[in-house]
Amino acid sequence: NAGVMQNPRHLVRRRGQEARLRCSPMKGHSHVYWYRQLPEEGLKFMVYLQKENIIDESGMPKERFSAEFPKEGPSILRIQQVVRGDSAAYFCASSPRAGSAGELFFGEGSRLTVL
Amino acid sequence: DAKTTQPPSMDCAEGRAANLPCNHSTISGNEYVYWYRQIHSQGPQYIIHGLKNNETNEMASLIITEDRKSSTLILPHATLRDTAVYYCIVLTPYNTDKLIFGTGTRLQVFP
């Protein structure tokens, strides 16, 4: 049973470009969460999605960031017009049901570097 | 969610028990204590959780004080692969979907 798969593992973008990060949850998991980790800091919650629905986006910056989890395919975190402050590790996690922090599995992360 | 306080770093000799403390003095009666760890450059990994009774699994033991204001994660026989940042997180059973990671404790296991 494959774990949470994230790609790309490393992504380099220039200021003003777009970054797309993908997350395939574990088999049987329909709940996806995105977290961001700035250098030398703890992880910060960004958004929680179920298939085709955003449940909680209270941690998402108001502009340039969006997330989706379509009926088919991976969840995507999209960052438009990237700036240097967006450089971070972005982690995706999945769980089989809501309210199951003990069944939360994280991917290896996608590391975005903005030049 | 209640705030937690952890020492920023600890050392432990390989093969010895690692005892990682966490203070959560404002914890509410229905809030659970969860522990995660993050090995360098990897995603966080769930370790264990508890409400008020002590818990043990294949990875660790969790000791929660009777007043529930603090807890200790115990790795009984630390190995070099246990070197990681350990996070203590307090959650209500109705809001376990948004983990709040503090700065954690950086455990260094040395040979």
mmCIF file of C-alpha atoms in Angstrom:
data_model
loop_
_atom_site.group_PDB
_atom_site.id
_atom_site.type_symbol
_atom_site.label_atom_id
_atom_site.label_comp_id
_atom_site.label_asym_id
_atom_site.label_seq_id
_atom_site.Cartn_x
_atom_site.Cartn_y
_atom_site.Cartn_z
ATOM 1 C CA ASN A 1 0.000 0.000 0.000
ATOM 2 C CA ALA A 2 1.777 3.073 -1.245
ATOM 3 C CA GLY A 3 1.981 6.025 1.078
ATOM 4 C CA VAL A 4 1.058 9.619 0.349
ATOM 5 C CA MET A 5 2.809 10.608 -2.859
ATOM 6 C CA GLN A 6 3.862 14.149 -3.534
ATOM 7 C CA ASN A 7 5.455 15.567 -6.634
ATOM 8 C CA PRO A 8 7.585 17.213 -7.560
ATOM 9 C CA ARG A 9 9.892 16.685 -4.596
ATOM 10 C CA HIS A 10 11.841 19.781 -5.534
ATOM 11 C CA LEU A 11 10.670 22.705 -7.604
ATOM 12 C CA VAL A 12 12.526 25.862 -8.556
ATOM 13 C CA ARG A 13 10.621 28.882 -9.832
ATOM 14 C CA ARG A 14 11.492 32.464 -10.606
ATOM 15 C CA ARG A 15 9.524 35.291 -9.063
ATOM 16 C CA GLY A 16 6.232 35.769 -10.854
ATOM 17 C CA GLN A 17 5.929 32.207 -12.144
ATOM 18 C CA GLU A 18 3.346 29.659 -11.079
ATOM 19 C CA ALA A 19 3.979 26.611 -8.914
ATOM 20 C CA ARG A 20 1.778 23.520 -8.929
ATOM 21 C CA LEU A 21 2.247 20.887 -6.267
ATOM 22 C CA ARG A 22 0.502 17.535 -6.475
ATOM 23 C CA CYS A 23 -0.574 15.110 -3.795
ATOM 24 C CA SER A 24 -1.978 11.614 -4.251
ATOM 25 C CA PRO A 25 -3.474 10.387 -0.973
ATOM 26 C CA MET A 26 -3.142 6.877 0.334
ATOM 27 C CA LYS A 27 -5.515 4.352 -1.169
ATOM 28 C CA GLY A 28 -8.890 4.580 0.499
ATOM 29 C CA HIS A 29 -8.250 8.058 1.917
ATOM 30 C CA SER A 30 -10.643 10.786 0.857
ATOM 31 C CA HIS A 31 -9.429 13.564 3.178
ATOM 32 C CA VAL A 32 -6.411 15.660 2.222
ATOM 33 C CA TYR A 33 -4.585 18.354 4.174
ATOM 34 C CA TRP A 34 -1.859 20.759 3.096
ATOM 35 C CA TYR A 35 0.728 22.199 5.478
ATOM 36 C CA ARG A 36 3.577 24.632 4.885
ATOM 37 C CA GLN A 37 6.891 24.629 6.697
ATOM 38 C CA LEU A 38 9.082 27.697 6.418
ATOM 39 C CA PRO A 39 12.807 27.235 7.091
ATOM 40 C CA GLU A 40 13.539 26.526 10.767
ATOM 41 C CA GLU A 41 9.835 26.704 11.704
ATOM 42 C CA GLY A 42 7.086 24.246 12.556
ATOM 43 C CA LEU A 43 4.416 23.159 10.118
ATOM 44 C CA LYS A 44 1.457 25.468 9.604
ATOM 45 C CA PHE A 45 -1.957 24.221 8.496
ATOM 46 C CA MET A 46 -3.132 25.640 5.174
ATOM 47 C CA VAL A 47 -6.219 23.810 3.900
ATOM 48 C CA TYR A 48 -8.349 20.699 4.382
ATOM 49 C CA LEU A 49 -10.192 19.157 1.432
ATOM 50 C CA GLN A 50 -12.437 16.243 0.687
ATOM 51 C CA LYS A 51 -13.234 15.103 -2.813
ATOM 52 C CA GLU A 52 -14.452 18.157 -4.752
ATOM 53 C CA ASN A 53 -14.934 20.177 -1.556
ATOM 54 C CA ILE A 54 -12.857 22.608 0.473
ATOM 55 C CA ILE A 55 -13.698 22.006 4.116
ATOM 56 C CA ASP A 56 -11.378 24.436 5.879
ATOM 57 C CA GLU A 57 -9.108 26.949 4.181
ATOM 58 C CA SER A 58 -8.479 29.119 7.206
ATOM 59 C CA GLY A 59 -4.702 28.779 6.857
ATOM 60 C CA MET A 60 -4.501 29.732 3.193
ATOM 61 C CA PRO A 61 -3.096 33.135 2.280
ATOM 62 C CA LYS A 62 -5.884 35.282 0.876
ATOM 63 C CA GLU A 63 -4.235 35.853 -2.491
ATOM 64 C CA ARG A 64 -2.305 33.771 -5.019
ATOM 65 C CA PHE A 65 -2.896 30.424 -3.289
ATOM 66 C CA SER A 66 -5.581 27.922 -4.232
ATOM 67 C CA ALA A 67 -6.199 24.228 -3.692
ATOM 68 C CA GLU A 68 -8.413 21.604 -5.235
ATOM 69 C CA PHE A 69 -9.118 17.924 -4.861
ATOM 70 C CA PRO A 70 -11.062 16.799 -7.935
ATOM 71 C CA LYS A 71 -13.208 13.725 -8.210
ATOM 72 C CA GLU A 72 -10.476 12.066 -10.220
ATOM 73 C CA GLY A 73 -6.772 12.660 -9.826
ATOM 74 C CA PRO A 74 -4.516 14.160 -7.199
ATOM 75 C CA SER A 75 -5.030 17.162 -5.004
ATOM 76 C CA ILE A 76 -3.253 20.238 -6.315
ATOM 77 C CA LEU A 77 -1.889 23.222 -4.437
ATOM 78 C CA ARG A 78 -1.398 26.115 -6.826
ATOM 79 C CA ILE A 79 0.643 29.205 -6.105
ATOM 80 C CA GLN A 80 0.405 31.999 -8.637
ATOM 81 C CA GLN A 81 2.998 34.747 -9.111
ATOM 82 C CA VAL A 82 5.380 33.238 -6.600
ATOM 83 C CA VAL A 83 7.530 35.445 -4.388
ATOM 84 C CA ARG A 84 10.677 34.619 -2.444
ATOM 85 C CA GLY A 85 8.655 34.300 0.776
ATOM 86 C CA ASP A 86 6.830 31.319 -0.737
ATOM 87 C CA SER A 87 10.050 29.292 -0.545
ATOM 88 C CA ALA A 88 9.184 26.483 1.849
ATOM 89 C CA ALA A 89 8.453 22.804 2.173
ATOM 90 C CA TYR A 90 4.830 21.962 1.431
ATOM 91 C CA PHE A 91 3.527 18.786 3.021
ATOM 92 C CA CYS A 92 0.391 16.922 2.146
ATOM 93 C CA ALA A 93 -1.340 14.499 4.501
ATOM 94 C CA SER A 94 -4.303 12.181 4.050
ATOM 95 C CA SER A 95 -6.669 10.330 6.327
ATOM 96 C CA PRO A 96 -9.525 7.865 5.799
ATOM 97 C CA ARG A 97 -12.072 9.943 7.712
ATOM 98 C CA ALA A 98 -12.564 13.240 9.469
ATOM 99 C CA GLY A 99 -11.393 13.675 13.036
ATOM 100 C CA SER A 100 -8.686 11.015 12.845
ATOM 101 C CA ALA A 101 -5.394 12.663 13.769
ATOM 102 C CA GLY A 102 -4.085 9.242 14.747
ATOM 103 C CA GLU A 103 -4.605 8.018 11.183
ATOM 104 C CA LEU A 104 -2.995 10.979 9.482
ATOM 105 C CA PHE A 105 -0.213 10.089 7.061
ATOM 106 C CA PHE A 106 2.131 12.674 5.617
ATOM 107 C CA GLY A 107 3.986 12.666 2.337
ATOM 108 C CA GLU A 108 7.665 13.453 1.944
ATOM 109 C CA GLY A 109 6.940 17.034 0.976
ATOM 110 C CA SER A 110 7.573 19.292 -1.984
ATOM 111 C CA ARG A 111 10.332 21.820 -1.561
ATOM 112 C CA LEU A 112 9.752 25.041 -3.433
ATOM 113 C CA THR A 113 12.600 27.431 -4.035
ATOM 114 C CA VAL A 114 11.810 30.825 -5.514
ATOM 115 C CA LEU A 115 14.753 32.615 -7.092
ATOM 116 C CA ASP B 1 -6.716 24.203 21.418
ATOM 117 C CA ALA B 2 -4.463 24.311 24.485
ATOM 118 C CA LYS B 3 -0.926 25.593 24.165
ATOM 119 C CA THR B 4 1.963 23.215 24.798
ATOM 120 C CA THR B 5 5.479 23.887 26.035
ATOM 121 C CA GLN B 6 8.430 21.653 25.221
ATOM 122 C CA PRO B 7 12.187 22.002 25.774
ATOM 123 C CA PRO B 8 13.863 23.052 22.531
ATOM 124 C CA SER B 9 16.431 20.263 22.536
ATOM 125 C CA MET B 10 17.549 17.103 24.311
ATOM 126 C CA ASP B 11 20.318 14.550 23.960
ATOM 127 C CA CYS B 12 20.131 10.829 24.584
ATOM 128 C CA ALA B 13 22.668 8.020 24.361
ATOM 129 C CA GLU B 14 21.850 5.216 21.972
ATOM 130 C CA GLY B 15 20.176 2.308 23.762
ATOM 131 C CA ARG B 16 19.003 4.431 26.664
ATOM 132 C CA ALA B 17 15.471 5.620 27.277
ATOM 133 C CA ALA B 18 14.562 9.032 25.914
ATOM 134 C CA ASN B 19 12.017 10.900 28.050
ATOM 135 C CA LEU B 20 10.510 13.900 26.312
ATOM 136 C CA PRO B 21 8.369 16.177 28.498
ATOM 137 C CA CYS B 22 5.462 18.367 27.489
ATOM 138 C CA ASN B 23 3.516 20.885 29.551
ATOM 139 C CA HIS B 24 -0.121 21.544 28.677
ATOM 140 C CA SER B 25 -1.398 23.235 31.812
ATOM 141 C CA THR B 26 -4.505 24.705 30.137
ATOM 142 C CA ILE B 27 -5.718 21.421 28.679
ATOM 143 C CA SER B 28 -9.480 20.877 28.780
ATOM 144 C CA GLY B 29 -11.197 17.738 29.967
ATOM 145 C CA ASN B 30 -12.012 16.451 26.487
ATOM 146 C CA GLU B 31 -8.693 17.273 24.830
ATOM 147 C CA TYR B 32 -6.296 14.558 23.764
ATOM 148 C CA VAL B 33 -2.503 14.662 23.775
ATOM 149 C CA TYR B 34 -0.930 13.622 20.473
ATOM 150 C CA TRP B 35 2.733 13.112 19.662
ATOM 151 C CA TYR B 36 4.257 13.355 16.211
ATOM 152 C CA ARG B 37 7.854 13.407 15.098
ATOM 153 C CA GLN B 38 9.622 14.749 12.040
ATOM 154 C CA ILE B 39 12.854 13.168 10.944
ATOM 155 C CA HIS B 40 15.031 15.543 8.958
ATOM 156 C CA SER B 41 13.658 16.297 5.473
ATOM 157 C CA GLN B 42 10.708 13.944 5.916
ATOM 158 C CA GLY B 43 7.016 14.436 6.619
ATOM 159 C CA PRO B 44 5.735 14.185 10.208
ATOM 160 C CA GLN B 45 4.938 10.750 11.560
ATOM 161 C CA TYR B 46 2.244 9.914 14.104
ATOM 162 C CA ILE B 47 3.605 8.248 17.243
ATOM 163 C CA ILE B 48 0.931 7.907 19.914
ATOM 164 C CA HIS B 49 -1.949 9.695 21.612
ATOM 165 C CA GLY B 50 -3.885 9.524 24.874
ATOM 166 C CA LEU B 51 -6.598 11.172 26.944
ATOM 167 C CA LYS B 52 -5.830 10.412 30.580
ATOM 168 C CA ASN B 53 -4.602 6.841 30.817
ATOM 169 C CA ASN B 54 -1.049 5.859 30.015
ATOM 170 C CA GLU B 55 -0.661 4.401 26.559
ATOM 171 C CA THR B 56 1.902 2.131 24.927
ATOM 172 C CA ASN B 57 2.410 0.980 21.370
ATOM 173 C CA GLU B 58 5.241 -0.496 19.342
ATOM 174 C CA MET B 59 6.938 2.877 19.023
ATOM 175 C CA ALA B 60 6.649 4.517 22.430
ATOM 176 C CA SER B 61 4.880 4.977 25.741
ATOM 177 C CA LEU B 62 2.898 8.021 26.805
ATOM 178 C CA ILE B 63 2.630 8.923 30.466
ATOM 179 C CA ILE B 64 0.026 11.558 31.361
ATOM 180 C CA THR B 65 -0.004 13.024 34.867
ATOM 181 C CA GLU B 66 -3.118 12.611 36.963
ATOM 182 C CA ASP B 67 -4.004 16.296 36.659
ATOM 183 C CA ARG B 68 -3.330 16.039 32.900
ATOM 184 C CA LYS B 69 -1.262 19.214 32.923
ATOM 185 C CA SER B 70 1.816 17.483 31.585
ATOM 186 C CA SER B 71 2.897 14.346 29.802
ATOM 187 C CA THR B 72 6.054 12.465 28.889
ATOM 188 C CA LEU B 73 6.803 10.554 25.736
ATOM 189 C CA ILE B 74 9.150 7.651 26.373
ATOM 190 C CA LEU B 75 11.236 5.962 23.715
ATOM 191 C CA PRO B 76 12.432 2.941 25.706
ATOM 192 C CA HIS B 77 15.577 2.136 23.737
ATOM 193 C CA ALA B 78 16.547 5.082 21.579
ATOM 194 C CA THR B 79 18.377 4.436 18.309
ATOM 195 C CA LEU B 80 20.176 6.812 15.987
ATOM 196 C CA ARG B 81 17.134 6.707 13.723
ATOM 197 C CA ASP B 82 15.063 8.279 16.492
ATOM 198 C CA THR B 83 16.941 11.553 16.016
ATOM 199 C CA ALA B 84 14.135 13.938 15.063
ATOM 200 C CA VAL B 85 11.971 16.860 16.165
ATOM 201 C CA TYR B 86 9.181 15.654 18.445
ATOM 202 C CA TYR B 87 5.925 17.581 18.605
ATOM 203 C CA CYS B 88 3.384 17.435 21.430
ATOM 204 C CA ILE B 89 -0.061 18.568 20.232
ATOM 205 C CA VAL B 90 -3.314 18.961 22.160
ATOM 206 C CA LEU B 91 -6.569 18.413 20.248
ATOM 207 C CA THR B 92 -10.271 18.163 20.935
ATOM 208 C CA PRO B 93 -11.975 15.088 19.520
ATOM 209 C CA TYR B 94 -14.060 17.383 17.331
ATOM 210 C CA ASN B 95 -11.163 19.275 15.795
ATOM 211 C CA THR B 96 -8.432 16.806 15.007
ATOM 212 C CA ASP B 97 -8.224 17.859 11.407
ATOM 213 C CA LYS B 98 -6.065 20.928 11.936
ATOM 214 C CA LEU B 99 -2.884 20.089 13.774
ATOM 215 C CA ILE B 100 -1.059 23.003 15.368
ATOM 216 C CA PHE B 101 2.657 22.252 15.410
ATOM 217 C CA GLY B 102 4.775 24.278 17.802
ATOM 218 C CA THR B 103 8.553 24.296 17.695
ATOM 219 C CA GLY B 104 8.862 20.855 19.311
ATOM 220 C CA THR B 105 11.868 19.208 20.935
ATOM 221 C CA ARG B 106 14.877 18.378 18.821
ATOM 222 C CA LEU B 107 16.107 15.000 20.106
ATOM 223 C CA GLN B 108 19.665 14.070 19.223
ATOM 224 C CA VAL B 109 20.566 10.425 19.833
ATOM 225 C CA PHE B 110 24.311 9.917 19.959
ATOM 226 C CA PRO B 111 26.361 6.692 19.734
#
